Amino acid sequence: MRFLDKIVWITGASSGIGEALAYQFAKEGAKLVISSRREKELQRVKENIISECLIIPLDITDNLSVENALNIAIKHYEKIDLLVNNAGISQRALALDTQEVVDRKIMEVNYFGTINLTKKVLPHMIKNGSGQIAVITSLVGKFGFPLRSAYAASKHALHGFFETLQIELKTNHIYITIICPGRIKTNISFNALNEDGSVYGKMDEGQDKGMSADDCAEKILTCIYKKQREVYIGGFDILMVYIKRYFPLLFHLIVSRIKPT
Ligand SMILES: NC(=O)c1ccc[n+]([C@@H]2O[C@H](COP(=O)([O-])OP(=O)(O)OC[C@H]3O[C@@H](n4cnc5c(N)ncnc54)[C@H](OP(=O)(O)O)[C@@H]3O)[C@@H](O)[C@H]2O)c1
């Protein structure tokens, strides 16, 4: 019961990693707020949760929706102990083919939506004298990858923002945990955007072989509990972070041979 009675708000909880996180936090005694756009899916998730669980539908790109959600959460629980910024959307298109509107949509969901909610929750945490914010970025937040230009850019941007928060909030007893998963078997490729904004609608081969969302969520809980600053979760794909850092030429060689999916 590592999170007994902690108020934990998870975005993107209707599917994949967010859904698995909701189940694991509930098992560890947390009281939940679960958010995403699809209320029916959130209802399905809630039915599998025994602990207190408040559904707040929310479109992370809509400022009014974010403000309303925060008001409802604070009115219900009076505080948020942990915000898990997990909502996100991916891409399956070459940079040159990707329409500007798609680049912007991915940045709106993954970056601007995430930082907007974070900046609205933070003053409440600072007033309470404590709090923790986790953000699910990606290994692709550490290096570029074919067919993911906007996605990789949005995740790199999150690193810039949240690393800065780690420094700026040092004296406020607010902890920031940046979590970079590799390939996890979820619906992310189904929901990813093509160059024209249509939905990719397929399970990638790599995704299919990825770690399960449950295993990923279990590891995430431990990293959050330990208040780690930055963590990589996955299989051999994690090695790429270190190869890029220490052997940049080798990294370039490997990435340029990857069959893009
Ligand atoms: N799976 C992987 O291999 C992998 C690897 C690295 C990082 N990640 C990151 O992990 C996070 C979760 O992804 P996943 O793999 O679990 O994919 P997923 O199954 O597609 O889940 C994405 C979640 O984000 C929500 N969402 C999307 N747009 C939203 C919006 N505008 N407002 C609110 N919620 C929104 C979706 O819910 P609704 O549709 O109901 O809104 C859904 O719950 C993402 O940030 C992703 O980038 C995934």
Tab-separated table of C-alpha atoms and ligand atoms in Angstrom:
chain	number	residue	atom	x	y	z
A	1	MET	CA	0.000	0.000	0.000
A	2	ARG	CA	2.625	2.478	-1.113
A	3	PHE	CA	0.047	5.100	-2.123
A	4	LEU	CA	-2.517	4.630	0.645
A	5	ASP	CA	-5.059	7.520	0.594
A	6	LYS	CA	-2.937	9.517	-1.859
A	7	ILE	CA	-5.008	11.511	-4.348
A	8	VAL	CA	-3.715	10.508	-7.780
A	9	TRP	CA	-4.939	12.125	-11.022
A	10	ILE	CA	-4.181	10.154	-14.194
A	11	THR	CA	-4.778	11.599	-17.659
A	12	GLY	CA	-5.248	9.263	-20.626
A	13	ALA	CA	-6.707	6.664	-18.246
A	14	SER	CA	-9.206	5.241	-20.763
A	15	SER	CA	-6.670	2.914	-22.407
A	16	GLY	CA	-3.154	1.451	-22.450
A	17	ILE	CA	-0.595	2.644	-19.922
A	18	GLY	CA	-3.009	5.067	-18.205
A	19	GLU	CA	-5.619	2.348	-17.695
A	20	ALA	CA	-2.997	-0.041	-16.294
A	21	LEU	CA	-1.725	2.733	-14.001
A	22	ALA	CA	-5.245	3.311	-12.673
A	23	TYR	CA	-5.559	-0.361	-11.660
A	24	GLN	CA	-2.127	-0.454	-10.015
A	25	PHE	CA	-2.557	2.788	-8.079
A	26	ALA	CA	-5.980	1.574	-6.884
A	27	LYS	CA	-4.397	-1.708	-5.685
A	28	GLU	CA	-1.872	0.351	-3.726
A	29	GLY	CA	-4.606	2.253	-1.904
A	30	ALA	CA	-4.736	5.504	-3.897
A	31	LYS	CA	-7.899	7.546	-4.399
A	32	LEU	CA	-8.185	8.280	-8.090
A	33	VAL	CA	-9.222	10.883	-10.590
A	34	ILE	CA	-9.278	9.350	-14.076
A	35	SER	CA	-9.507	11.566	-17.160
A	36	SER	CA	-9.580	11.403	-20.944
A	37	ARG	CA	-12.101	12.345	-23.643
A	38	ARG	CA	-14.091	9.090	-23.820
A	39	GLU	CA	-16.338	8.945	-20.757
A	40	LYS	CA	-17.733	5.516	-21.656
A	41	GLU	CA	-14.230	4.004	-21.639
A	42	LEU	CA	-13.468	5.694	-18.321
A	43	GLN	CA	-16.662	4.164	-16.948
A	44	ARG	CA	-15.423	0.729	-18.099
A	45	VAL	CA	-12.104	1.311	-16.305
A	46	LYS	CA	-13.859	2.476	-13.133
A	47	GLU	CA	-15.892	-0.748	-13.019
A	48	ASN	CA	-12.614	-2.656	-12.453
A	49	ILE	CA	-11.497	-0.383	-9.611
A	50	ILE	CA	-12.394	-1.050	-6.003
A	51	SER	CA	-11.009	2.109	-4.403
A	52	GLU	CA	-12.541	5.601	-4.628
A	53	CYS	CA	-12.437	6.719	-8.247
A	54	LEU	CA	-13.778	9.943	-9.722
A	55	ILE	CA	-14.292	10.172	-13.484
A	56	ILE	CA	-13.613	13.605	-14.945
A	57	PRO	CA	-13.842	13.624	-18.749
A	58	LEU	CA	-11.392	16.073	-20.229
A	59	ASP	CA	-9.914	17.141	-23.549
A	60	ILE	CA	-6.384	18.152	-22.656
A	61	THR	CA	-6.236	20.570	-25.610
A	62	ASP	CA	-9.266	22.543	-24.410
A	63	ASN	CA	-8.437	25.125	-21.740
A	64	LEU	CA	-12.028	25.364	-20.471
A	65	SER	CA	-12.256	21.596	-20.174
A	66	VAL	CA	-8.974	21.549	-18.208
A	67	GLU	CA	-10.118	24.361	-15.873
A	68	ASN	CA	-13.474	22.663	-15.218
A	69	ALA	CA	-11.766	19.342	-14.551
A	70	LEU	CA	-9.409	20.903	-12.020
A	71	ASN	CA	-12.280	22.655	-10.220
A	72	ILE	CA	-14.220	19.386	-9.960
A	73	ALA	CA	-11.142	17.472	-8.712
A	74	ILE	CA	-10.276	20.068	-6.051
A	75	LYS	CA	-13.904	20.401	-4.937
A	76	HIS	CA	-14.120	16.631	-4.489
A	77	TYR	CA	-10.751	15.811	-2.891
A	78	GLU	CA	-9.513	19.292	-1.798
A	79	LYS	CA	-6.012	18.476	-3.055
A	80	ILE	CA	-3.998	16.509	-5.602
A	81	ASP	CA	-0.982	14.593	-4.244
A	82	LEU	CA	0.194	13.205	-7.579
A	83	LEU	CA	-0.590	14.205	-11.152
A	84	VAL	CA	0.336	11.614	-13.796
A	85	ASN	CA	0.499	13.333	-17.184
A	86	ASN	CA	-0.007	10.366	-19.459
A	87	ALA	CA	-2.441	11.453	-22.226
A	88	GLY	CA	-0.728	11.436	-25.588
A	89	ILE	CA	-0.953	10.766	-29.281
A	90	SER	CA	1.636	9.429	-31.728
A	91	GLN	CA	2.479	9.760	-35.424
A	92	ARG	CA	3.162	7.493	-38.401
A	93	ALA	CA	4.326	9.790	-41.217
A	94	LEU	CA	7.509	11.184	-42.722
A	95	ALA	CA	8.380	14.712	-41.579
A	96	LEU	CA	8.169	16.165	-45.077
A	97	ASP	CA	4.738	14.663	-45.743
A	98	THR	CA	3.199	15.635	-42.405
A	99	GLN	CA	0.750	18.515	-42.749
A	100	GLU	CA	1.318	21.494	-40.448
A	101	VAL	CA	-2.069	20.976	-38.832
A	102	VAL	CA	-0.935	17.481	-37.773
A	103	ASP	CA	2.376	18.791	-36.371
A	104	ARG	CA	0.370	21.309	-34.348
A	105	LYS	CA	-2.228	18.777	-33.161
A	106	ILE	CA	0.482	16.482	-31.788
A	107	MET	CA	2.174	19.405	-30.020
A	108	GLU	CA	-1.202	20.570	-28.635
A	109	VAL	CA	-2.018	17.197	-27.081
A	110	ASN	CA	1.415	16.027	-25.955
A	111	TYR	CA	3.082	19.304	-25.017
A	112	PHE	CA	0.738	22.303	-24.609
A	113	GLY	CA	-2.103	20.263	-23.093
A	114	THR	CA	0.245	18.618	-20.617
A	115	ILE	CA	1.971	21.802	-19.501
A	116	ASN	CA	-1.349	23.665	-19.242
A	117	LEU	CA	-2.789	21.104	-16.811
A	118	THR	CA	0.509	20.947	-14.912
A	119	LYS	CA	0.658	24.731	-14.485
A	120	LYS	CA	-2.914	24.748	-13.199
A	121	VAL	CA	-2.338	21.935	-10.677
A	122	LEU	CA	1.024	23.209	-9.387
A	123	PRO	CA	-0.234	26.245	-7.410
A	124	HIS	CA	-2.507	23.897	-5.405
A	125	MET	CA	0.452	21.623	-4.634
A	126	ILE	CA	2.640	24.566	-3.659
A	127	LYS	CA	-0.142	25.848	-1.368
A	128	ASN	CA	-0.342	22.379	0.246
A	129	GLY	CA	3.432	22.353	0.709
A	130	SER	CA	3.959	19.107	-1.202
A	131	GLY	CA	3.128	17.190	-4.347
A	132	GLN	CA	4.512	15.130	-7.173
A	133	ILE	CA	4.113	15.322	-10.918
A	134	ALA	CA	4.969	12.464	-13.239
A	135	VAL	CA	5.101	12.836	-16.996
A	136	ILE	CA	5.131	9.990	-19.469
A	137	THR	CA	7.416	11.093	-22.280
A	138	SER	CA	9.134	8.400	-24.392
A	139	LEU	CA	12.539	7.059	-25.349
A	140	VAL	CA	11.766	9.090	-28.479
A	141	GLY	CA	12.001	12.098	-26.147
A	142	LYS	CA	15.722	11.279	-25.980
A	143	PHE	CA	16.443	10.704	-29.684
A	144	GLY	CA	14.819	11.173	-33.103
A	145	PHE	CA	13.136	8.236	-34.824
A	146	PRO	CA	11.741	7.657	-38.348
A	147	LEU	CA	8.067	8.581	-38.891
A	148	ARG	CA	7.893	10.308	-35.487
A	149	SER	CA	9.185	13.860	-36.170
A	150	ALA	CA	6.358	15.758	-34.426
A	151	TYR	CA	5.917	13.089	-31.769
A	152	ALA	CA	9.654	13.080	-30.955
A	153	ALA	CA	9.665	16.901	-30.939
A	154	SER	CA	6.716	17.024	-28.520
A	155	LYS	CA	8.379	14.555	-26.169
A	156	HIS	CA	11.759	16.371	-26.357
A	157	ALA	CA	9.865	19.567	-25.488
A	158	LEU	CA	8.410	17.894	-22.395
A	159	HIS	CA	11.953	17.055	-21.261
A	160	GLY	CA	12.949	20.721	-21.544
A	161	PHE	CA	9.907	21.857	-19.603
A	162	PHE	CA	9.936	19.266	-16.820
A	163	GLU	CA	13.740	19.327	-16.319
A	164	THR	CA	13.370	23.066	-15.781
A	165	LEU	CA	10.568	22.475	-13.256
A	166	GLN	CA	12.838	20.048	-11.387
A	167	ILE	CA	15.238	22.929	-10.823
A	168	GLU	CA	12.715	25.716	-10.259
A	169	LEU	CA	10.606	23.770	-7.746
A	170	LYS	CA	13.539	22.446	-5.719
A	171	THR	CA	12.582	24.462	-2.659
A	172	ASN	CA	8.820	23.819	-2.871
A	173	HIS	CA	8.855	20.092	-1.935
A	174	ILE	CA	7.411	19.261	-5.343
A	175	TYR	CA	8.974	16.230	-7.037
A	176	ILE	CA	9.024	15.720	-10.787
A	177	THR	CA	9.455	12.250	-12.296
A	178	ILE	CA	10.105	11.986	-16.036
A	179	ILE	CA	9.271	8.520	-17.375
A	180	CYS	CA	10.489	7.427	-20.803
A	181	PRO	CA	8.952	4.157	-21.973
A	182	GLY	CA	10.190	2.229	-24.987
A	183	ARG	CA	7.750	0.082	-26.941
A	184	ILE	CA	4.737	-0.864	-24.848
A	185	LYS	CA	1.899	-2.965	-26.214
A	186	THR	CA	-1.063	-0.545	-26.242
A	187	ASN	CA	-3.349	1.043	-28.816
A	188	ILE	CA	-0.868	3.869	-29.430
A	189	SER	CA	-0.175	2.899	-33.049
A	190	PHE	CA	-3.919	2.423	-33.728
A	191	ASN	CA	-4.535	5.999	-32.567
A	192	ALA	CA	-1.411	7.501	-34.205
A	193	LEU	CA	-1.881	10.149	-36.902
A	194	ASN	CA	-0.951	9.789	-40.575
A	195	GLU	CA	0.413	12.731	-42.601
A	196	ASP	CA	-3.115	14.072	-43.306
A	197	GLY	CA	-4.425	13.655	-39.747
A	198	SER	CA	-6.272	10.409	-40.454
A	199	VAL	CA	-5.795	7.617	-37.942
A	200	TYR	CA	-3.132	4.959	-38.681
A	201	GLY	CA	-5.455	2.248	-37.325
A	202	LYS	CA	-2.994	-0.665	-37.141
A	203	MET	CA	-0.971	-2.442	-34.490
A	204	ASP	CA	2.722	-1.989	-35.367
A	205	GLU	CA	4.858	-5.102	-35.358
A	206	GLY	CA	7.275	-3.512	-32.885
A	207	GLN	CA	4.429	-2.366	-30.657
A	208	ASP	CA	2.941	-5.840	-30.680
A	209	LYS	CA	6.220	-7.261	-29.340
A	210	GLY	CA	6.524	-4.552	-26.701
A	211	MET	CA	6.315	-4.820	-22.923
A	212	SER	CA	2.790	-5.235	-21.526
A	213	ALA	CA	1.051	-2.135	-20.194
A	214	ASP	CA	0.690	-3.886	-16.812
A	215	ASP	CA	4.437	-4.537	-16.495
A	216	CYS	CA	5.161	-0.984	-17.582
A	217	ALA	CA	2.681	0.432	-15.043
A	218	GLU	CA	4.184	-1.672	-12.245
A	219	LYS	CA	7.645	-0.238	-12.982
A	220	ILE	CA	6.256	3.293	-13.239
A	221	LEU	CA	4.703	3.045	-9.768
A	222	THR	CA	8.058	2.059	-8.275
A	223	CYS	CA	9.853	4.942	-10.002
A	224	ILE	CA	7.220	7.400	-8.791
A	225	TYR	CA	7.340	5.978	-5.273
A	226	LYS	CA	11.126	6.389	-5.232
A	227	LYS	CA	10.724	9.943	-6.590
A	228	GLN	CA	13.249	9.191	-9.347
A	229	ARG	CA	14.053	12.115	-11.623
A	230	GLU	CA	14.266	10.350	-14.987
A	231	VAL	CA	13.734	6.701	-15.862
A	232	TYR	CA	13.760	4.495	-18.954
A	233	ILE	CA	11.346	1.576	-19.138
A	234	GLY	CA	11.449	-1.081	-21.839
A	235	GLY	CA	13.634	-3.820	-23.288
A	236	PHE	CA	16.763	-3.542	-25.386
A	237	ASP	CA	15.436	-0.286	-26.853
A	238	ILE	CA	16.641	1.442	-23.677
A	239	LEU	CA	20.217	0.798	-24.832
A	240	MET	CA	19.696	3.335	-27.611
A	241	VAL	CA	19.704	6.168	-25.066
A	242	TYR	CA	23.181	5.173	-23.923
A	243	ILE	CA	24.442	4.384	-27.438
A	244	LYS	CA	23.409	7.875	-28.546
A	245	ARG	CA	25.058	9.440	-25.488
A	246	TYR	CA	28.373	7.605	-25.684
A	247	PHE	CA	28.635	6.439	-29.338
A	248	PRO	CA	26.729	8.993	-31.458
A	249	LEU	CA	28.093	7.700	-34.787
A	250	LEU	CA	27.040	4.140	-34.000
A	251	PHE	CA	23.625	5.469	-32.961
A	252	HIS	CA	23.208	7.169	-36.334
A	253	LEU	CA	24.184	3.992	-38.159
A	254	ILE	CA	21.674	1.873	-36.231
A	255	VAL	CA	18.775	4.324	-36.538
A	256	SER	CA	19.283	4.808	-40.257
A	257	ARG	CA	18.922	1.029	-40.726
A	258	ILE	CA	15.702	0.747	-38.720
A	259	LYS	CA	12.730	-0.284	-40.823
A	260	PRO	CA	10.338	2.562	-40.050
A	261	THR	CA	6.988	1.418	-38.545
B	1	LIG	N1	2.821	2.547	-26.051
B	1	LIG	C1	4.080	2.916	-26.211
B	1	LIG	O1	4.898	2.201	-26.837
B	1	LIG	C2	4.565	4.219	-25.616
B	1	LIG	C3	5.942	4.448	-25.598
B	1	LIG	C4	6.420	5.633	-25.073
B	1	LIG	C5	5.544	6.566	-24.566
B	1	LIG	N2	4.210	6.335	-24.589
B	1	LIG	C6	3.327	7.370	-24.053
B	1	LIG	O2	2.453	6.810	-23.098
B	1	LIG	C7	1.267	7.593	-23.027
B	1	LIG	C8	0.057	6.671	-23.069
B	1	LIG	O3	0.000	6.058	-24.347
B	1	LIG	P1	-0.536	4.578	-24.602
B	1	LIG	O4	0.561	3.815	-25.178
B	1	LIG	O5	-1.232	4.068	-23.401
B	1	LIG	O6	-1.569	4.861	-25.808
B	1	LIG	P2	-3.158	4.795	-25.906
B	1	LIG	O7	-3.639	3.469	-25.498
B	1	LIG	O8	-3.478	5.293	-27.270
B	1	LIG	O9	-3.647	5.856	-24.806
B	1	LIG	C9	-3.601	7.245	-25.021
B	1	LIG	C10	-4.490	7.917	-23.985
B	1	LIG	O10	-4.442	9.338	-24.180
B	1	LIG	C11	-5.779	9.846	-24.173
B	1	LIG	N3	-5.876	11.057	-24.972
B	1	LIG	C12	-5.527	11.231	-26.275
B	1	LIG	N4	-5.817	12.483	-26.668
B	1	LIG	C13	-6.357	13.111	-25.596
B	1	LIG	C14	-6.869	14.423	-25.380
B	1	LIG	N5	-6.921	15.357	-26.348
B	1	LIG	N6	-7.325	14.739	-24.143
B	1	LIG	C15	-7.314	13.808	-23.146
B	1	LIG	N7	-6.861	12.563	-23.293
B	1	LIG	C16	-6.388	12.222	-24.508
B	1	LIG	C17	-6.628	8.705	-24.743
B	1	LIG	O11	-7.971	8.761	-24.286
B	1	LIG	P3	-9.238	9.307	-25.090
B	1	LIG	O12	-9.131	8.823	-26.494
B	1	LIG	O13	-10.388	8.720	-24.323
B	1	LIG	O14	-9.172	10.795	-24.970
B	1	LIG	C18	-5.952	7.491	-24.115
B	1	LIG	O15	-6.476	7.251	-22.830
B	1	LIG	C19	1.345	8.592	-24.184
B	1	LIG	O16	1.777	9.834	-23.695
B	1	LIG	C20	2.402	7.990	-25.094
B	1	LIG	O17	3.056	8.952	-25.879
B	1	LIG	C21	3.689	5.180	-25.116
